[in-house]
JSON list of C-alpha atoms in Angstrom, two decimals:
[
{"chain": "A", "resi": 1, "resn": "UNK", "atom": "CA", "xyz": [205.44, 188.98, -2.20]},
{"chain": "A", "resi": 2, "resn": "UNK", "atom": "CA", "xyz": [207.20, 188.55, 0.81]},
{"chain": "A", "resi": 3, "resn": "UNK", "atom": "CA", "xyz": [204.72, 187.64, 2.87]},
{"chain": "A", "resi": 4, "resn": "UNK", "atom": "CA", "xyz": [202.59, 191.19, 2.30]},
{"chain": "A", "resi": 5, "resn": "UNK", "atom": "CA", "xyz": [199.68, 189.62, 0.98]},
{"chain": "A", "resi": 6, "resn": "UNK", "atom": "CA", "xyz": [196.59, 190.89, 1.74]},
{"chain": "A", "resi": 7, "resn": "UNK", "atom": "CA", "xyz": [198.07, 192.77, 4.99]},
{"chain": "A", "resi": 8, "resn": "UNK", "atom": "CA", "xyz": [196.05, 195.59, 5.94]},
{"chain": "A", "resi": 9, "resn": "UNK", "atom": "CA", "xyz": [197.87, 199.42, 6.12]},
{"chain": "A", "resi": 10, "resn": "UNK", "atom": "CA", "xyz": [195.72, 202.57, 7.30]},
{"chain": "A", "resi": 11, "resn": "UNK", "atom": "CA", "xyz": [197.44, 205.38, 5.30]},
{"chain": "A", "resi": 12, "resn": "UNK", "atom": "CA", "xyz": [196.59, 208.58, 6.76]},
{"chain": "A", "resi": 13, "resn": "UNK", "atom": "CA", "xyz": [197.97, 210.99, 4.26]},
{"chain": "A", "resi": 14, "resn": "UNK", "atom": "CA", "xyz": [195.76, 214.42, 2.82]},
{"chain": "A", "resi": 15, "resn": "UNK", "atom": "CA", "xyz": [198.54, 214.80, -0.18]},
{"chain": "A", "resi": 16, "resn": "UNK", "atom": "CA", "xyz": [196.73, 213.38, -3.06]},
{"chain": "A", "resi": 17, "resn": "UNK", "atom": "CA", "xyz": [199.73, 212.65, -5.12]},
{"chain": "A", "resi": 18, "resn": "UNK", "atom": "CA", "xyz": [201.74, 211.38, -2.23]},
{"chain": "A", "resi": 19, "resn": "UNK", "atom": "CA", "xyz": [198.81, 208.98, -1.18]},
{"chain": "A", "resi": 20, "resn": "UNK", "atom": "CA", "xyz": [198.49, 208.00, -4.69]},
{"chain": "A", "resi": 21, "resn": "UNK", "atom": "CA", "xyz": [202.11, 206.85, -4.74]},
{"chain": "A", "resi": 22, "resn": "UNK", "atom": "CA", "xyz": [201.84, 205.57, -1.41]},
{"chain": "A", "resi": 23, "resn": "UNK", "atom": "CA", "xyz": [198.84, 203.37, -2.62]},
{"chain": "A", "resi": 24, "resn": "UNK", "atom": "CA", "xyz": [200.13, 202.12, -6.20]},
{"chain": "A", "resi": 25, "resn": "UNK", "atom": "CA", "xyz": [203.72, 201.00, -4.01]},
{"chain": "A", "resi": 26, "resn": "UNK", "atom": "CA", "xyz": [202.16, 199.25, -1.63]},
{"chain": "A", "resi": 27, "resn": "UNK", "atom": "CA", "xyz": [199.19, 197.52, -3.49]},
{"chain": "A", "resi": 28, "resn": "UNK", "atom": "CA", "xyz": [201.82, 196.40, -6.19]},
{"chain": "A", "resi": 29, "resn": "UNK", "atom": "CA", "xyz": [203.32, 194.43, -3.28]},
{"chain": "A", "resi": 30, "resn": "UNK", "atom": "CA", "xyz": [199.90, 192.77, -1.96]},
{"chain": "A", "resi": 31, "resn": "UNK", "atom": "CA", "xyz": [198.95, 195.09, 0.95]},
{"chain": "A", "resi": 32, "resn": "UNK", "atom": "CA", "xyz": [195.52, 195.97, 0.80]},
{"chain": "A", "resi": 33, "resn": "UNK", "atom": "CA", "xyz": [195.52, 199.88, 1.72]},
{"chain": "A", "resi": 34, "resn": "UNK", "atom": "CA", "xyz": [192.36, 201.81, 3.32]},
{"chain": "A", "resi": 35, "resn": "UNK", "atom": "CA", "xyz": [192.99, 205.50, 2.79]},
{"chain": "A", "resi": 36, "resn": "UNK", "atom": "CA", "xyz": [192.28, 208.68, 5.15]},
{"chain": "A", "resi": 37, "resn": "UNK", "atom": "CA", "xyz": [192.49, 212.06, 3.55]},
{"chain": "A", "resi": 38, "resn": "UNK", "atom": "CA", "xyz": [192.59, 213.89, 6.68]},
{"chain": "A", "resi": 39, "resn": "UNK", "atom": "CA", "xyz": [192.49, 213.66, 11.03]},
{"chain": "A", "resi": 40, "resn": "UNK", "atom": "CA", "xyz": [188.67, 213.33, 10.98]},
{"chain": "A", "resi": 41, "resn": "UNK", "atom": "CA", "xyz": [188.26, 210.41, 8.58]},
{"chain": "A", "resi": 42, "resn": "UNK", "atom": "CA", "xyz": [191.10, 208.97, 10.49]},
{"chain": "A", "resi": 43, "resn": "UNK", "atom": "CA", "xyz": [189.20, 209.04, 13.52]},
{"chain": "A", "resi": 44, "resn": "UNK", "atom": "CA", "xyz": [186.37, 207.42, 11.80]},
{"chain": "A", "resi": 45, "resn": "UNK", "atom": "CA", "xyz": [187.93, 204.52, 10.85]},
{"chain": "A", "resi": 46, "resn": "UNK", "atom": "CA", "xyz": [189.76, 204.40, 14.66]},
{"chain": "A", "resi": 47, "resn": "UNK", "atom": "CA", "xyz": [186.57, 203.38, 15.61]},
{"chain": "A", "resi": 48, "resn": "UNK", "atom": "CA", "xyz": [184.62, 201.84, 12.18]},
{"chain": "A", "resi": 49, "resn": "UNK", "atom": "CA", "xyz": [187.26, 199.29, 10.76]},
{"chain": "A", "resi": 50, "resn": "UNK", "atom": "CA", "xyz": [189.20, 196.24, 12.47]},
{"chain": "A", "resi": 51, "resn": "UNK", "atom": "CA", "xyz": [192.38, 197.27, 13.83]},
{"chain": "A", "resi": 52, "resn": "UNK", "atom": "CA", "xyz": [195.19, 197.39, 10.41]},
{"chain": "A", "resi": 53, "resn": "UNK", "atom": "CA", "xyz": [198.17, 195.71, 10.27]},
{"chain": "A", "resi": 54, "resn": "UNK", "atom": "CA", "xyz": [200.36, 198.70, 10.56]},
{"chain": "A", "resi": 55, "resn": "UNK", "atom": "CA", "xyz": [199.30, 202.57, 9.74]},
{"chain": "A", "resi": 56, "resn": "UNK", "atom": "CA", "xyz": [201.07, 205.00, 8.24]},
{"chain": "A", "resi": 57, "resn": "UNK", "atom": "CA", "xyz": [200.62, 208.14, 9.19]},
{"chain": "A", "resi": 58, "resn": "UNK", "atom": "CA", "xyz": [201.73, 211.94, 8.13]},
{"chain": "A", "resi": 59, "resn": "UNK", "atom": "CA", "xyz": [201.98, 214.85, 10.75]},
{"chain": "A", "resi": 60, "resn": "UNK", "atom": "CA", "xyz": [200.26, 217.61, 9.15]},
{"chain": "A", "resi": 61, "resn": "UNK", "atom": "CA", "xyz": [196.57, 216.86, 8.69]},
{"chain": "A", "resi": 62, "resn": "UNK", "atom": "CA", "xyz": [193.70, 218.90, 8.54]},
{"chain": "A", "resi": 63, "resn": "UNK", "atom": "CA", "xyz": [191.43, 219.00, 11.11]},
{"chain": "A", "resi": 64, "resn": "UNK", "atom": "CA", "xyz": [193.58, 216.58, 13.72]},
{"chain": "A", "resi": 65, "resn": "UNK", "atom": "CA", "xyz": [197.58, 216.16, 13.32]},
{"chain": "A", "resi": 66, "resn": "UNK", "atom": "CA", "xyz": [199.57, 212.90, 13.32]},
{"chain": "A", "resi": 67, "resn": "UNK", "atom": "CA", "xyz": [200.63, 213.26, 16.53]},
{"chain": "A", "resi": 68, "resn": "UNK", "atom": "CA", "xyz": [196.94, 213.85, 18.27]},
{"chain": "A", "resi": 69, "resn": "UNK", "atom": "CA", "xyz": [196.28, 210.75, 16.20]},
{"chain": "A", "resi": 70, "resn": "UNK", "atom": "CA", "xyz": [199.08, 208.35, 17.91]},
{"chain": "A", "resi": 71, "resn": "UNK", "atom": "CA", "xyz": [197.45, 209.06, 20.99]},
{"chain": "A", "resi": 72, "resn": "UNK", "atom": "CA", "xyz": [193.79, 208.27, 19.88]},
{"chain": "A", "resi": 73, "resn": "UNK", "atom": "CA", "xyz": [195.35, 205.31, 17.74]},
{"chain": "A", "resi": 74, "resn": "UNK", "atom": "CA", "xyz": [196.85, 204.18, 21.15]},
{"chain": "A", "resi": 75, "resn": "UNK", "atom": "CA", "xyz": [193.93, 204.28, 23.38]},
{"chain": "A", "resi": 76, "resn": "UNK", "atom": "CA", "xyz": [191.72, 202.91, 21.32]},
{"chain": "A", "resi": 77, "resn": "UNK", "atom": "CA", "xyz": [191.11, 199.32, 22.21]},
{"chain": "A", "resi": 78, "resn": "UNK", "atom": "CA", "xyz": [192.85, 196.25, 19.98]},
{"chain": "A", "resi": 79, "resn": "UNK", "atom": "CA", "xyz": [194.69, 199.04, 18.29]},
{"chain": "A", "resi": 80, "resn": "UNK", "atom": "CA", "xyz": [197.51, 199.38, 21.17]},
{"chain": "A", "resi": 81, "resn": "UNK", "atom": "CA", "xyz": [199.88, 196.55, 19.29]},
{"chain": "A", "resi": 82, "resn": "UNK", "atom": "CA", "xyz": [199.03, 198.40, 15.73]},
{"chain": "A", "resi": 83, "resn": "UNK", "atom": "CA", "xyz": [202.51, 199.18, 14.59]},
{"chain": "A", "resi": 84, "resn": "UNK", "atom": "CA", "xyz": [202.97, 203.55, 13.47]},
{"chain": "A", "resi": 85, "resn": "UNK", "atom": "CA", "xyz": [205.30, 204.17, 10.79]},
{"chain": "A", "resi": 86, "resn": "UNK", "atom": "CA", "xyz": [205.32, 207.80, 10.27]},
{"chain": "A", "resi": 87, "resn": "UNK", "atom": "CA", "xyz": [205.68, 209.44, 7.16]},
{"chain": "A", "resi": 88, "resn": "UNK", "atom": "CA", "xyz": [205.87, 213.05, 6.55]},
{"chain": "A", "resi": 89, "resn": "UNK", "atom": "CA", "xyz": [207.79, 216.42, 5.81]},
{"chain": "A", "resi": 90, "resn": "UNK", "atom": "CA", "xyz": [208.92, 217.40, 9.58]},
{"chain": "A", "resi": 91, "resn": "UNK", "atom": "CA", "xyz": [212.31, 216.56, 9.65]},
{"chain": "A", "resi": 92, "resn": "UNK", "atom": "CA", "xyz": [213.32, 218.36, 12.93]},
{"chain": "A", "resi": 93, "resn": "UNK", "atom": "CA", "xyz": [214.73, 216.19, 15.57]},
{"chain": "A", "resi": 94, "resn": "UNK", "atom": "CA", "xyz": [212.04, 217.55, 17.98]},
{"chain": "A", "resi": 95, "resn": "UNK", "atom": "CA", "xyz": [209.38, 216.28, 15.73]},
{"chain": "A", "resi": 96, "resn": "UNK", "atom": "CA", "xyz": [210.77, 213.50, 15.51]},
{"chain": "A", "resi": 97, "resn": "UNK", "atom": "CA", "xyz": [211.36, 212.71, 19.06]},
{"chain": "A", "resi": 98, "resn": "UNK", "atom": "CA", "xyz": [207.94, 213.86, 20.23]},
{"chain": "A", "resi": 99, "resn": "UNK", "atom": "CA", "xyz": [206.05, 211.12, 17.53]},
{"chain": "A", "resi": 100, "resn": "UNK", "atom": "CA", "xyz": [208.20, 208.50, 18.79]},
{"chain": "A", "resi": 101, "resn": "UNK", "atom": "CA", "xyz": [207.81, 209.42, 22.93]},
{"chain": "A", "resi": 102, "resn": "UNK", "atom": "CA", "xyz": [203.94, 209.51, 21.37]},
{"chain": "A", "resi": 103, "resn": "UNK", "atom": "CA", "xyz": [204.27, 206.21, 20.62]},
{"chain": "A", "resi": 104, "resn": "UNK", "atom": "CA", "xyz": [205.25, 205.69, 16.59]},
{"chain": "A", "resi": 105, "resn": "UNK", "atom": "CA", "xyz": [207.21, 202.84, 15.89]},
{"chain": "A", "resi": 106, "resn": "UNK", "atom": "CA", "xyz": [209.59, 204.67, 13.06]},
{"chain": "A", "resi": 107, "resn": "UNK", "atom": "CA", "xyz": [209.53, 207.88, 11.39]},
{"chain": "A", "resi": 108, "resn": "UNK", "atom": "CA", "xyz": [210.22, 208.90, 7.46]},
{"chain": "A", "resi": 109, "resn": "UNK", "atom": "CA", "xyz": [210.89, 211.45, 6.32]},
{"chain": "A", "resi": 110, "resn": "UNK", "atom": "CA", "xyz": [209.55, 213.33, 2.86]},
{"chain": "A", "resi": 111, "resn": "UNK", "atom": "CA", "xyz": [210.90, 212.95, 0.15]},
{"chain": "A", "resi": 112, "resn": "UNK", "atom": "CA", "xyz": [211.22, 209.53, 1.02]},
{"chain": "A", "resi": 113, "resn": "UNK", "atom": "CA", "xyz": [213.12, 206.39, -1.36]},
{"chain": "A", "resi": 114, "resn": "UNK", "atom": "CA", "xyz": [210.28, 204.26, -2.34]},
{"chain": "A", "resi": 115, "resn": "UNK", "atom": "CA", "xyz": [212.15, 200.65, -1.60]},
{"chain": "A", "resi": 116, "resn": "UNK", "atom": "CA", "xyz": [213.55, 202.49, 1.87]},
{"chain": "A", "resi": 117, "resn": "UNK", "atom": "CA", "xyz": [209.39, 203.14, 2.90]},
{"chain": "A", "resi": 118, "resn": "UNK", "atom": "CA", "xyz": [208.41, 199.32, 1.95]},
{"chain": "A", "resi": 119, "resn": "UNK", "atom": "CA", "xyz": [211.64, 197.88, 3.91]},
{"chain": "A", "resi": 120, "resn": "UNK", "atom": "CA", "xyz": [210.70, 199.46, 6.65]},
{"chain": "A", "resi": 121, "resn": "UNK", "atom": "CA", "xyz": [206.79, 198.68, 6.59]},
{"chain": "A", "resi": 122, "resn": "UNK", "atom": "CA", "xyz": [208.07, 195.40, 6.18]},
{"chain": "A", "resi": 123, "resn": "UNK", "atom": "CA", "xyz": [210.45, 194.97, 9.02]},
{"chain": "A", "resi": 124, "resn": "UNK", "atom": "CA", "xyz": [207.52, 196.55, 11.31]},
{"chain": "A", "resi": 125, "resn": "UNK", "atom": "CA", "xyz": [205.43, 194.09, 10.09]},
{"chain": "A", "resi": 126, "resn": "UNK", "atom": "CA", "xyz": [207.99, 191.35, 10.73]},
{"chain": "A", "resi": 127, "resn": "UNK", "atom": "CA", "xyz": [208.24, 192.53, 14.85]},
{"chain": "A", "resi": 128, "resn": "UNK", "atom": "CA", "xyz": [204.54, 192.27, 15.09]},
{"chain": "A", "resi": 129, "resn": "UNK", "atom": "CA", "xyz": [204.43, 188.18, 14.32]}
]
């Protein structure tokens, strides 16, 4: 559907239930999803899988936070152009501002509108073409 098939989204989120969600949205709309539970197994796959489409990343991890992962996500090479959509519960405008300077491409936040998350996946997804 709309051109989503078999994209490929790192979601880096350690809520069960949220990444749950997360997956069942996004798989229902032909994105193949490889989960991360927490900053360490996101580092892993910074360095074990082919660059994703787009990831999707929340703040507070265990281990590593969101934000210490924008930077690793960004030096790592082939991952520079991999676009960030962050999604998580830290709705301050200084948490905001420092994931973007970091280098996210958009930032949601929780609780977020299901149709609102895949829109803007979608449009990130449309820049990178």
């Amino acid at each position: 559907m709309n051109g989503s098939a078999g994209q490929r989204i790192l979601m880096v989120e350690d809520e069960e239930d949220i990444a749950f969600l997360i997956r069942f949205l996004l798989e229902r709309h032909g994105f193949i999803v490889e989960h991360a539970a927490d900053g360490r197994q996101a580092l892993e796959r910074l360095t074990s899988i082919e660059p994703p489409d787009l990831a999707l990343m929340d703040i507070m991890l265990p281990y590593h936070d969101g934000l210490e992962l924008i930077g690793r996500l960004r030096a790592q090479v082939g991952w520079e152009a991999v676009p960030v959509l962050m999604l998580t519960a830290k709705a301050r405008e200084a948490d905001v501002v420092r994931a973007l300077e970091l280098g996210a491409d958009d930032y949601v936040t929780k609780p977020f509108q299901p149709e609102e998350l895949l829109a803007r996946i979608r449009r990130l997804l449309r820049g990178r073409r």
